[in-house]
């Protein structure tokens, strides 16, 4: 019934503006859209221990969506239909179903813009609010409500929103999640003050306030204490309830300065007491600092960024935790590099919202062409270093009532302190060079430290550090103008976890329509001999205009898929995968 | 800019209203219940008694005061009603408000009020004595029901459907002057909304002066007036503990809870009773629409 109402509302929103604004279908009306279908057929694989039973007899999985966008002048409406029948392996089974989880209608009049329905929004770098979606991650925290933007004068942009977040297919009801409210202001000083209009230094300032209201649950703790009266054992049973905040507020301030090739951005955020399942119900306030400095000029790019996070998990339901990380109000930027090559991304980093110091530095330098070391076409060198460590924490005594840190301030820390525990370290050096008209070569070396206990199991020690050395050779040979052959050779060497890996990919492209590939990832160094498995894949794809089909058959290894520090666990599987994407 | 100013102000106002909200919690944990009981009841002396309520019973909360001249005649009427409907009409006297204030150096220096009585008096907007709440329902648009309507409303409530059966068990430990009250509820009907279980302690047979204007009862000052079921304290929280947090009640479901309470030394334990009732939570009045009530004295000896 609700779905019908939504669809009717959407059709209403599509049709009515035509009558209101122009009493007919406007000439400038435009409908665009895109579709993606990912389908997998799973087969049993005794080597991976996959049977019909472990698959829960779901031999077929399909994730698909269709976006539709209608624009007519200042009016816009859109919707996304999704179908998870059944959700593919590695996606949360609570997605199972079909429906329209996303629809909106919006209009702009003068300097005022309003969106009703579902929307995505971000304040600053997202430290206190970011609503976003990523299909590959199965992540969607869209907000359902109202979003307004207003620019009273040139250079000032104000945003205000109120709504509830998506939680799989579950409709909002009082108590099943909170209501998110927020306000943001962005001030471009060069536009506001005429004296600064032509200044070479560009400055913008911003500030945000976000709060959530949640009808909080009752958390009770019962303490028994025995005592003796006249040689009789008595028990005093005391029941305590946690005073959970109905409203949790946060604020952030940011500044962006740029001059020529330099750009500096800094944002500081604080969050009020927010006991939740992620921070084990401590009442400490949260804080975060994110900054980046970049410089770019012809042939050279330098990017440095750092972040310091303390207790910044911020969700619209305080009992929500686990994977996928649903109902996140904010986003803690990941400052580790996302690698392209499969073995280099075998051990990706997931942001630790309870406390983390991070640093990333990257230099891109193009060795000049027509030189001895640069070669005829020049060579692009990329050096990246990422580091994530704990922050210093002086843990306070456990609460005698809860028997844990729950109900206490949790710990004490100093702002910008860095702890001893390394979560993640990644050094990579890549050299990309076009040798001649036929050959193109990329060489890469990666050295990584991956704290498996911290990143995968929230166990804060150094007992399971995976140290890896990875080398990549990527060679492309252009046979003709339309035909090319590409080969990837990768090696990963490690004494920990699953040991050594080797990978080979051969890809044949017939531009612009066809590709064929064969790939094998071989875990030849796995300490468990029976797990020394070839993950063999073969694939082909065909592109026609804006539609692309691809088919892949083979094994998929288990592991984390991380995008922007948000991760999804993917189990091992074997089968046939079909992907269709199309747009109009 | 001028034409945009109203938009701007409106936008800021809306944003401020929706954006700024934050609860600062200074005391993360609050003690909500404390009970004492012997680890092995057989080790100590105790007396126990229980009652089972199987048909719909009615609660009448009589707001009164020892300076309320009309209250003795109301009490007399109530006494007769209780006798007529025994045991299905249960009442307690809520001494609160100006008529219940003690007068030093006079016959009315006793204070029969309690913090609970004052809370009920304030929360339910009691404006006169004698007046009653009957099952905390509305009658003719008012929850405060005058004596003239007591009979009508009680009769009406006695005819209503029974939604729950209730068992109350009191176990009294004389060495500690502690009563342990166990309440078990079985629901007979589906019920929508949030319901709470409330347990109070009352003291019967308190002899204390009372003003009077009914010559058939006695003189203007009744020096040895017997006050019945004077409300003393809440054993649960004032408006009870949630039975069904976050959901409706389904017919056939059951609920039980144990309370432990140390009686005030100044109260006569053998005259004390526990009264347990179930009501529906209300947005502003905390708890209304009582669906069941039971009463049980505290047995203090082996007789």
Short mmCIF file of C-alpha atoms in Angstrom, two decimals, chain A residues 111 148 150 152-153 158-160 181 183 209 211 227 229 232-243 246-247 249 272-273 283 407, chain B residues 1 4 7-8 11-12 15 18-25 27-39 43-44 173 175-176:
data_model
loop_
_atom_site.label_atom_id
_atom_site.label_comp_id
_atom_site.label_asym_id
_atom_site.label_seq_id
_atom_site.Cartn_x
_atom_site.Cartn_y
_atom_site.Cartn_z
CA UNK A 111 18.07 31.80 -5.25
CA UNK A 148 16.54 23.48 1.14
CA UNK A 150 19.31 29.39 -0.32
CA UNK A 152 20.68 35.37 -0.18
CA UNK A 153 23.66 37.12 -1.73
CA UNK A 158 22.84 28.25 3.19
CA UNK A 159 21.50 24.73 3.46
CA UNK A 160 18.94 23.25 5.80
CA UNK A 181 18.32 17.80 11.20
CA UNK A 183 22.09 23.48 8.85
CA UNK A 209 25.22 22.18 12.85
CA UNK A 211 21.51 17.04 15.43
CA UNK A 227 25.03 -8.80 52.80
CA UNK A 229 21.99 -9.90 58.80
CA UNK A 232 21.15 -14.75 57.07
CA UNK A 233 22.35 -14.00 53.54
CA UNK A 234 20.39 -11.22 51.90
CA UNK A 235 20.72 -9.79 48.47
CA UNK A 236 20.24 -6.20 47.45
CA UNK A 237 19.33 -6.00 43.81
CA UNK A 238 19.73 -2.54 42.30
CA UNK A 239 18.50 -1.70 38.85
CA UNK A 240 20.06 1.20 37.00
CA UNK A 241 18.93 2.73 33.75
CA UNK A 242 21.21 4.55 31.37
CA UNK A 243 20.16 8.14 30.70
CA UNK A 246 17.35 11.89 22.94
CA UNK A 247 19.12 14.67 21.05
CA UNK A 249 24.18 17.59 18.44
CA UNK A 272 28.18 15.95 22.00
CA UNK A 273 27.86 12.94 24.27
CA UNK A 283 29.52 9.44 27.30
CA UNK A 407 28.17 4.70 31.33
CA UNK B 1 18.88 42.15 -0.97
CA UNK B 4 15.44 38.47 0.07
CA UNK B 7 13.38 34.62 3.02
CA UNK B 8 16.70 34.85 4.77
CA UNK B 11 15.39 30.25 6.49
CA UNK B 12 17.61 30.99 9.47
CA UNK B 15 17.30 26.09 10.43
CA UNK B 18 15.64 22.12 13.43
CA UNK B 19 19.40 22.30 13.83
CA UNK B 20 20.18 23.13 17.42
CA UNK B 21 19.24 20.40 19.80
CA UNK B 22 21.50 18.58 22.15
CA UNK B 23 21.05 16.83 25.50
CA UNK B 24 23.98 17.09 27.87
CA UNK B 25 23.93 14.10 30.21
CA UNK B 27 24.58 11.49 35.29
CA UNK B 28 24.71 8.61 32.80
CA UNK B 29 23.21 6.04 35.17
CA UNK B 30 20.19 6.42 37.43
CA UNK B 31 19.05 4.03 40.14
CA UNK B 32 15.47 3.13 39.22
CA UNK B 33 14.76 0.17 41.46
CA UNK B 34 16.22 -1.46 44.51
CA UNK B 35 14.96 -4.53 46.25
CA UNK B 36 16.16 -6.71 49.10
CA UNK B 37 15.39 -10.34 49.52
CA UNK B 38 16.94 -13.28 51.31
CA UNK B 39 19.05 -15.47 49.06
CA UNK B 43 16.76 -19.20 56.13
CA UNK B 44 14.70 -16.44 57.67
CA UNK B 173 10.23 -10.15 56.30
CA UNK B 175 13.44 -8.64 60.64
CA UNK B 176 14.04 -6.08 57.93
#
